[in-house]
mmCIF file of N, CA and C in Angstrom:
data_model
loop_
_atom_site.group_PDB
_atom_site.id
_atom_site.type_symbol
_atom_site.label_atom_id
_atom_site.label_comp_id
_atom_site.label_asym_id
_atom_site.label_seq_id
_atom_site.Cartn_x
_atom_site.Cartn_y
_atom_site.Cartn_z
ATOM 1 N N MET A 1 2.590 0.051 1.339
ATOM 2 C CA MET A 1 3.780 -0.100 2.151
ATOM 3 C C MET A 1 3.458 -0.036 3.637
ATOM 4 N N GLU A 2 2.471 0.750 3.989
ATOM 5 C CA GLU A 2 2.167 0.888 5.416
ATOM 6 C C GLU A 2 1.305 -0.250 5.948
ATOM 7 N N ARG A 3 0.783 -1.065 5.070
ATOM 8 C CA ARG A 3 -0.074 -2.168 5.491
ATOM 9 C C ARG A 3 0.747 -3.257 6.177
ATOM 10 N N ASP A 4 0.151 -3.873 7.164
ATOM 11 C CA ASP A 4 0.858 -4.882 7.949
ATOM 12 C C ASP A 4 1.328 -6.057 7.095
ATOM 13 N N PHE A 5 0.540 -6.455 6.075
ATOM 14 C CA PHE A 5 0.944 -7.619 5.288
ATOM 15 C C PHE A 5 2.228 -7.336 4.509
ATOM 16 N N VAL A 6 2.456 -6.104 4.110
ATOM 17 C CA VAL A 6 3.700 -5.770 3.416
ATOM 18 C C VAL A 6 4.858 -5.783 4.402
ATOM 19 N N ILE A 7 4.666 -5.136 5.536
ATOM 20 C CA ILE A 7 5.717 -5.076 6.554
ATOM 21 C C ILE A 7 6.057 -6.479 7.044
ATOM 22 N N SER A 8 5.049 -7.283 7.325
ATOM 23 C CA SER A 8 5.282 -8.652 7.792
ATOM 24 C C SER A 8 6.061 -9.465 6.766
ATOM 25 N N ARG A 9 5.720 -9.316 5.503
ATOM 26 C CA ARG A 9 6.411 -10.069 4.451
ATOM 27 C C ARG A 9 7.870 -9.639 4.339
ATOM 28 N N LEU A 10 8.115 -8.330 4.435
ATOM 29 C CA LEU A 10 9.497 -7.850 4.410
ATOM 30 C C LEU A 10 10.301 -8.444 5.557
ATOM 31 N N LEU A 11 9.717 -8.439 6.739
ATOM 32 C CA LEU A 11 10.419 -8.956 7.912
ATOM 33 C C LEU A 11 10.657 -10.458 7.817
ATOM 34 N N LEU A 12 9.709 -11.188 7.254
ATOM 35 C CA LEU A 12 9.861 -12.637 7.116
ATOM 36 C C LEU A 12 10.930 -13.011 6.098
ATOM 37 N N ARG A 13 11.019 -12.249 5.010
ATOM 38 C CA ARG A 13 11.937 -12.602 3.920
ATOM 39 C C ARG A 13 13.366 -12.135 4.140
ATOM 40 N N SER A 14 13.569 -11.217 5.045
ATOM 41 C CA SER A 14 14.909 -10.674 5.252
ATOM 42 C C SER A 14 15.580 -11.337 6.448
ATOM 43 N N LYS A 15 16.844 -11.654 6.278
ATOM 44 C CA LYS A 15 17.604 -12.238 7.376
ATOM 45 C C LYS A 15 18.153 -11.170 8.320
ATOM 46 N N SER A 16 18.291 -9.939 7.817
ATOM 47 C CA SER A 16 18.910 -8.901 8.631
ATOM 48 C C SER A 16 17.969 -7.760 9.011
ATOM 49 N N LEU A 17 16.798 -7.707 8.436
ATOM 50 C CA LEU A 17 15.850 -6.627 8.716
ATOM 51 C C LEU A 17 15.230 -6.820 10.095
ATOM 52 N N ARG A 18 15.334 -5.809 10.933
ATOM 53 C CA ARG A 18 14.794 -5.895 12.296
ATOM 54 C C ARG A 18 13.424 -5.230 12.415
ATOM 55 N N ARG A 19 13.249 -4.120 11.706
ATOM 56 C CA ARG A 19 11.968 -3.429 11.745
ATOM 57 C C ARG A 19 11.837 -2.558 10.519
ATOM 58 N N VAL A 20 10.619 -2.149 10.232
ATOM 59 C CA VAL A 20 10.317 -1.311 9.079
ATOM 60 C C VAL A 20 9.666 -0.034 9.592
ATOM 61 N N LEU A 21 10.254 1.092 9.240
ATOM 62 C CA LEU A 21 9.695 2.391 9.613
ATOM 63 C C LEU A 21 8.901 2.925 8.430
ATOM 64 N N VAL A 22 7.697 3.406 8.687
ATOM 65 C CA VAL A 22 6.865 3.980 7.625
ATOM 66 C C VAL A 22 6.320 5.317 8.099
ATOM 67 N N PRO A 23 5.958 6.180 7.157
ATOM 68 C CA PRO A 23 5.390 7.478 7.544
ATOM 69 C C PRO A 23 4.077 7.330 8.310
ATOM 70 N N GLU A 24 3.764 8.380 9.055
ATOM 71 C CA GLU A 24 2.485 8.461 9.759
ATOM 72 C C GLU A 24 1.376 8.720 8.732
ATOM 73 N N PRO A 25 0.096 8.454 9.083
ATOM 74 C CA PRO A 25 -0.995 8.685 8.124
ATOM 75 C C PRO A 25 -1.022 10.098 7.529
ATOM 76 N N SER A 26 -0.792 11.108 8.338
ATOM 77 C CA SER A 26 -0.800 12.474 7.797
ATOM 78 C C SER A 26 0.366 12.683 6.822
ATOM 79 N N GLU A 27 1.481 11.977 7.057
ATOM 80 C CA GLU A 27 2.615 12.078 6.146
ATOM 81 C C GLU A 27 2.327 11.366 4.826
ATOM 82 N N TRP A 28 1.575 10.255 4.892
ATOM 83 C CA TRP A 28 1.155 9.584 3.654
ATOM 84 C C TRP A 28 0.302 10.530 2.829
ATOM 85 N N ASP A 29 -0.596 11.269 3.511
ATOM 86 C CA ASP A 29 -1.447 12.223 2.792
ATOM 87 C C ASP A 29 -0.600 13.258 2.067
ATOM 88 N N ARG A 30 0.418 13.760 2.746
ATOM 89 C CA ARG A 30 1.280 14.771 2.117
ATOM 90 C C ARG A 30 2.073 14.154 0.961
ATOM 91 N N LEU A 31 2.570 12.937 1.144
ATOM 92 C CA LEU A 31 3.278 12.256 0.056
ATOM 93 C C LEU A 31 2.366 12.060 -1.153
ATOM 94 N N ASP A 32 1.119 11.663 -0.907
ATOM 95 C CA ASP A 32 0.155 11.524 -2.000
ATOM 96 C C ASP A 32 -0.042 12.850 -2.718
ATOM 97 N N GLY A 33 -0.133 13.947 -1.960
ATOM 98 C CA GLY A 33 -0.280 15.267 -2.564
ATOM 99 C C GLY A 33 0.907 15.619 -3.443
ATOM 100 N N ILE A 34 2.095 15.298 -2.978
ATOM 101 C CA ILE A 34 3.292 15.574 -3.774
ATOM 102 C C ILE A 34 3.249 14.787 -5.082
ATOM 103 N N ILE A 35 2.845 13.538 -4.995
ATOM 104 C CA ILE A 35 2.801 12.687 -6.189
ATOM 105 C C ILE A 35 1.716 13.149 -7.160
ATOM 106 N N PHE A 36 0.485 13.260 -6.666
ATOM 107 C CA PHE A 36 -0.649 13.460 -7.558
ATOM 108 C C PHE A 36 -0.943 14.916 -7.891
ATOM 109 N N GLN A 37 -0.510 15.855 -7.059
ATOM 110 C CA GLN A 37 -0.772 17.267 -7.352
ATOM 111 C C GLN A 37 0.442 17.973 -7.944
ATOM 112 N N GLU A 38 1.617 17.618 -7.468
ATOM 113 C CA GLU A 38 2.812 18.290 -7.962
ATOM 114 C C GLU A 38 3.457 17.537 -9.120
ATOM 115 N N LEU A 39 3.846 16.283 -8.881
ATOM 116 C CA LEU A 39 4.573 15.542 -9.908
ATOM 117 C C LEU A 39 3.730 15.264 -11.140
ATOM 118 N N ALA A 40 2.436 15.124 -10.967
ATOM 119 C CA ALA A 40 1.565 14.899 -12.115
ATOM 120 C C ALA A 40 1.525 16.134 -13.019
ATOM 121 N N ALA A 41 1.813 17.306 -12.448
ATOM 122 C CA ALA A 41 1.754 18.554 -13.202
ATOM 123 C C ALA A 41 3.138 19.070 -13.590
ATOM 124 N N GLY A 42 4.183 18.511 -13.027
ATOM 125 C CA GLY A 42 5.534 18.998 -13.298
ATOM 126 C C GLY A 42 6.437 18.696 -12.131
ATOM 127 N N PRO A 43 7.507 19.480 -11.971
ATOM 128 C CA PRO A 43 8.441 19.207 -10.877
ATOM 129 C C PRO A 43 7.850 19.547 -9.509
ATOM 130 N N ALA A 44 8.364 18.870 -8.501
ATOM 131 C CA ALA A 44 7.937 19.132 -7.120
ATOM 132 C C ALA A 44 8.511 20.467 -6.659
ATOM 133 N N ARG A 45 7.808 21.097 -5.743
ATOM 134 C CA ARG A 45 8.262 22.368 -5.175
ATOM 135 C C ARG A 45 9.457 22.135 -4.253
ATOM 136 N N GLY A 46 10.261 23.158 -4.089
ATOM 137 C CA GLY A 46 11.403 23.081 -3.190
ATOM 138 C C GLY A 46 10.986 22.747 -1.776
ATOM 139 N N GLU A 47 9.850 23.269 -1.348
ATOM 140 C CA GLU A 47 9.317 22.984 -0.012
ATOM 141 C C GLU A 47 9.052 21.482 0.153
ATOM 142 N N SER A 48 8.526 20.858 -0.887
ATOM 143 C CA SER A 48 8.245 19.417 -0.834
ATOM 144 C C SER A 48 9.536 18.619 -0.777
ATOM 145 N N ARG A 49 10.527 19.031 -1.537
ATOM 146 C CA ARG A 49 11.828 18.359 -1.505
ATOM 147 C C ARG A 49 12.430 18.427 -0.100
ATOM 148 N N ALA A 50 12.391 19.620 0.477
ATOM 149 C CA ALA A 50 12.954 19.809 1.824
ATOM 150 C C ALA A 50 12.205 18.969 2.846
ATOM 151 N N TRP A 51 10.883 18.901 2.730
ATOM 152 C CA TRP A 51 10.085 18.111 3.669
ATOM 153 C C TRP A 51 10.425 16.632 3.561
ATOM 154 N N MET A 52 10.559 16.132 2.321
ATOM 155 C CA MET A 52 10.893 14.718 2.137
ATOM 156 C C MET A 52 12.283 14.403 2.688
ATOM 157 N N LEU A 53 13.234 15.307 2.515
ATOM 158 C CA LEU A 53 14.561 15.098 3.101
ATOM 159 C C LEU A 53 14.483 15.069 4.619
ATOM 160 N N SER A 54 13.661 15.948 5.191
ATOM 161 C CA SER A 54 13.532 15.947 6.657
ATOM 162 C C SER A 54 12.884 14.652 7.141
ATOM 163 N N LEU A 55 11.944 14.118 6.388
ATOM 164 C CA LEU A 55 11.324 12.837 6.726
ATOM 165 C C LEU A 55 12.374 11.721 6.684
ATOM 166 N N ALA A 56 13.190 11.703 5.652
ATOM 167 C CA ALA A 56 14.247 10.700 5.548
ATOM 168 C C ALA A 56 15.243 10.832 6.698
ATOM 169 N N ARG A 57 15.589 12.052 7.039
ATOM 170 C CA ARG A 57 16.527 12.256 8.161
ATOM 171 C C ARG A 57 15.918 11.793 9.481
ATOM 172 N N ARG A 58 14.621 12.040 9.649
ATOM 173 C CA ARG A 58 13.955 11.582 10.874
ATOM 174 C C ARG A 58 14.022 10.062 10.991
ATOM 175 N N PHE A 59 13.785 9.376 9.885
ATOM 176 C CA PHE A 59 13.891 7.916 9.904
ATOM 177 C C PHE A 59 15.310 7.492 10.268
ATOM 178 N N ARG A 60 16.298 8.205 9.760
ATOM 179 C CA ARG A 60 17.687 7.891 10.099
ATOM 180 C C ARG A 60 17.914 8.060 11.600
ATOM 181 N N GLU A 61 17.385 9.134 12.168
ATOM 182 C CA GLU A 61 17.514 9.379 13.610
ATOM 183 C C GLU A 61 16.813 8.297 14.424
ATOM 184 N N GLN A 62 15.773 7.686 13.834
ATOM 185 C CA GLN A 62 15.043 6.622 14.518
ATOM 186 C C GLN A 62 15.722 5.258 14.320
ATOM 187 N N GLY A 63 16.842 5.237 13.630
ATOM 188 C CA GLY A 63 17.594 4.001 13.481
ATOM 189 C C GLY A 63 17.565 3.354 12.110
ATOM 190 N N ALA A 64 17.004 4.023 11.115
ATOM 191 C CA ALA A 64 16.961 3.435 9.772
ATOM 192 C C ALA A 64 18.367 3.237 9.233
ATOM 193 N N ASP A 65 18.605 2.062 8.678
ATOM 194 C CA ASP A 65 19.890 1.763 8.056
ATOM 195 C C ASP A 65 19.866 2.044 6.558
ATOM 196 N N ALA A 66 18.661 2.095 5.997
ATOM 197 C CA ALA A 66 18.506 2.315 4.560
ATOM 198 C C ALA A 66 17.173 3.013 4.318
ATOM 199 N N LEU A 67 17.044 3.568 3.131
ATOM 200 C CA LEU A 67 15.825 4.268 2.730
ATOM 201 C C LEU A 67 15.299 3.625 1.458
ATOM 202 N N VAL A 68 14.018 3.281 1.453
ATOM 203 C CA VAL A 68 13.380 2.758 0.251
ATOM 204 C C VAL A 68 12.511 3.870 -0.322
ATOM 205 N N LEU A 69 12.807 4.269 -1.547
ATOM 206 C CA LEU A 69 11.958 5.238 -2.244
ATOM 207 C C LEU A 69 10.844 4.434 -2.883
ATOM 208 N N ALA A 70 9.773 4.236 -2.122
ATOM 209 C CA ALA A 70 8.723 3.286 -2.491
ATOM 210 C C ALA A 70 7.684 3.884 -3.427
ATOM 211 N N CYS A 71 8.131 4.743 -4.290
ATOM 212 C CA CYS A 71 7.312 5.273 -5.376
ATOM 213 C C CYS A 71 8.289 5.572 -6.499
ATOM 214 N N THR A 72 7.982 5.153 -7.688
ATOM 215 C CA THR A 72 8.920 5.336 -8.789
ATOM 216 C C THR A 72 9.132 6.796 -9.155
ATOM 217 N N ASP A 73 8.338 7.707 -8.611
ATOM 218 C CA ASP A 73 8.505 9.139 -8.879
ATOM 219 C C ASP A 73 9.388 9.844 -7.852
ATOM 220 N N PHE A 74 9.679 9.207 -6.746
ATOM 221 C CA PHE A 74 10.395 9.901 -5.673
ATOM 222 C C PHE A 74 11.815 10.307 -6.038
ATOM 223 N N GLN A 75 12.472 9.559 -6.931
ATOM 224 C CA GLN A 75 13.823 9.944 -7.305
ATOM 225 C C GLN A 75 13.824 11.286 -8.031
ATOM 226 N N ALA A 76 12.680 11.719 -8.554
ATOM 227 C CA ALA A 76 12.582 13.029 -9.203
ATOM 228 C C ALA A 76 12.389 14.151 -8.181
ATOM 229 N N VAL A 77 12.044 13.806 -6.965
ATOM 230 C CA VAL A 77 11.772 14.807 -5.941
ATOM 231 C C VAL A 77 13.008 15.119 -5.114
ATOM 232 N N MET A 78 13.751 14.103 -4.741
ATOM 233 C CA MET A 78 14.892 14.322 -3.858
ATOM 234 C C MET A 78 16.070 13.470 -4.269
ATOM 235 N N GLN A 79 17.231 13.966 -3.954
ATOM 236 C CA GLN A 79 18.446 13.190 -4.153
ATOM 237 C C GLN A 79 18.703 12.478 -2.835
ATOM 238 N N PRO A 80 18.411 11.186 -2.749
ATOM 239 C CA PRO A 80 18.447 10.482 -1.468
ATOM 240 C C PRO A 80 19.786 10.521 -0.764
ATOM 241 N N GLU A 81 20.890 10.596 -1.540
ATOM 242 C CA GLU A 81 22.173 10.628 -0.860
ATOM 243 C C GLU A 81 22.287 11.856 0.031
ATOM 244 N N ALA A 82 21.554 12.917 -0.308
ATOM 245 C CA ALA A 82 21.579 14.143 0.494
ATOM 246 C C ALA A 82 20.969 13.935 1.876
ATOM 247 N N ALA A 83 20.148 12.898 2.019
ATOM 248 C CA ALA A 83 19.513 12.635 3.307
ATOM 249 C C ALA A 83 20.480 11.980 4.285
ATOM 250 N N GLY A 84 21.567 11.416 3.768
ATOM 251 C CA GLY A 84 22.544 10.768 4.634
ATOM 252 C C GLY A 84 21.976 9.586 5.396
ATOM 253 N N VAL A 85 21.152 8.768 4.740
ATOM 254 C CA VAL A 85 20.517 7.648 5.427
ATOM 255 C C VAL A 85 21.126 6.303 5.067
ATOM 256 N N GLY A 86 22.314 6.325 4.527
ATOM 257 C CA GLY A 86 22.929 5.056 4.165
ATOM 258 C C GLY A 86 22.422 4.579 2.824
ATOM 259 N N PRO A 87 22.367 3.279 2.620
ATOM 260 C CA PRO A 87 21.926 2.763 1.320
ATOM 261 C C PRO A 87 20.513 3.228 0.977
ATOM 262 N N VAL A 88 20.312 3.480 -0.315
ATOM 263 C CA VAL A 88 19.004 3.906 -0.811
ATOM 264 C C VAL A 88 18.547 2.889 -1.844
ATOM 265 N N ILE A 89 17.326 2.427 -1.708
ATOM 266 C CA ILE A 89 16.740 1.503 -2.673
ATOM 267 C C ILE A 89 15.708 2.298 -3.460
ATOM 268 N N ASP A 90 16.033 2.540 -4.714
ATOM 269 C CA ASP A 90 15.171 3.305 -5.605
ATOM 270 C C ASP A 90 14.303 2.301 -6.363
ATOM 271 N N THR A 91 13.002 2.343 -6.164
ATOM 272 C CA THR A 91 12.143 1.332 -6.786
ATOM 273 C C THR A 91 12.096 1.459 -8.303
ATOM 274 N N LEU A 92 12.311 2.651 -8.850
ATOM 275 C CA LEU A 92 12.375 2.778 -10.302
ATOM 276 C C LEU A 92 13.570 1.984 -10.828
ATOM 277 N N ASP A 93 14.710 2.143 -10.190
ATOM 278 C CA ASP A 93 15.901 1.402 -10.570
ATOM 279 C C ASP A 93 15.697 -0.100 -10.370
ATOM 280 N N ALA A 94 15.107 -0.477 -9.237
ATOM 281 C CA ALA A 94 14.879 -1.901 -8.953
ATOM 282 C C ALA A 94 13.949 -2.532 -9.995
ATOM 283 N N HIS A 95 12.887 -1.806 -10.371
ATOM 284 C CA HIS A 95 11.985 -2.326 -11.399
ATOM 285 C C HIS A 95 12.707 -2.468 -12.735
ATOM 286 N N ALA A 96 13.463 -1.460 -13.112
ATOM 287 C CA ALA A 96 14.165 -1.489 -14.397
ATOM 288 C C ALA A 96 15.168 -2.638 -14.441
ATOM 289 N N ARG A 97 15.910 -2.841 -13.358
ATOM 290 C CA ARG A 97 16.884 -3.937 -13.316
ATOM 291 C C ARG A 97 16.184 -5.302 -13.416
ATOM 292 N N TYR A 98 15.053 -5.446 -12.709
ATOM 293 C CA TYR A 98 14.332 -6.714 -12.763
ATOM 294 C C TYR A 98 13.811 -6.980 -14.179
ATOM 295 N N ILE A 99 13.260 -5.947 -14.803
ATOM 296 C CA ILE A 99 12.735 -6.119 -16.178
ATOM 297 C C ILE A 99 13.864 -6.501 -17.126
ATOM 298 N N ALA A 100 15.011 -5.830 -17.001
ATOM 299 C CA ALA A 100 16.160 -6.175 -17.865
ATOM 300 C C ALA A 100 16.607 -7.608 -17.612
ATOM 301 N N ASP A 101 16.701 -8.016 -16.350
ATOM 302 C CA ASP A 101 17.078 -9.392 -16.016
ATOM 303 C C ASP A 101 16.067 -10.378 -16.582
ATOM 304 N N TRP A 102 14.784 -10.050 -16.449
ATOM 305 C CA TRP A 102 13.725 -10.926 -16.950
ATOM 306 C C TRP A 102 13.824 -11.084 -18.458
ATOM 307 N N CYS A 103 14.066 -9.949 -19.153
ATOM 308 C CA CYS A 103 14.192 -10.014 -20.606
ATOM 309 C C CYS A 103 15.386 -10.855 -21.051
ATOM 310 N N MET A 104 16.432 -10.846 -20.244
ATOM 311 C CA MET A 104 17.632 -11.612 -20.579
ATOM 312 C C MET A 104 17.561 -13.043 -20.045
ATOM 313 N N GLY A 105 16.462 -13.393 -19.379
ATOM 314 C CA GLY A 105 16.302 -14.736 -18.839
ATOM 315 C C GLY A 105 17.027 -14.981 -17.538
ATOM 316 N N ASP A 106 17.413 -13.900 -16.865
ATOM 317 C CA ASP A 106 18.153 -14.024 -15.613
ATOM 318 C C ASP A 106 17.303 -13.830 -14.365
ATOM 319 N N ALA A 107 16.024 -13.568 -14.533
ATOM 320 C CA ALA A 107 15.174 -13.289 -13.363
ATOM 321 C C ALA A 107 14.646 -14.559 -12.746
#
């Protein structure tokens, strides 16, 4: 997600997207730790949930209109509506909907 080719493609394909905000490298490291050290072993710690909400709120303060939970495990860590960042795109939900559409011949 943080790679330029992903950001560039998002910006090219969207008619209304102006910019893409992504975590800083140290924040990616912490997100990786939450995924591979906490979620792989069980539920995320409350501290991790609070940190992810603060990250989402920071993006909102920087002008984010929506939040993309760009890991299918993130919906297990935080309730995005609690971040108050407007629309939330949950990639687990998006994948499931696409697979269902594909199976029904609607994709």
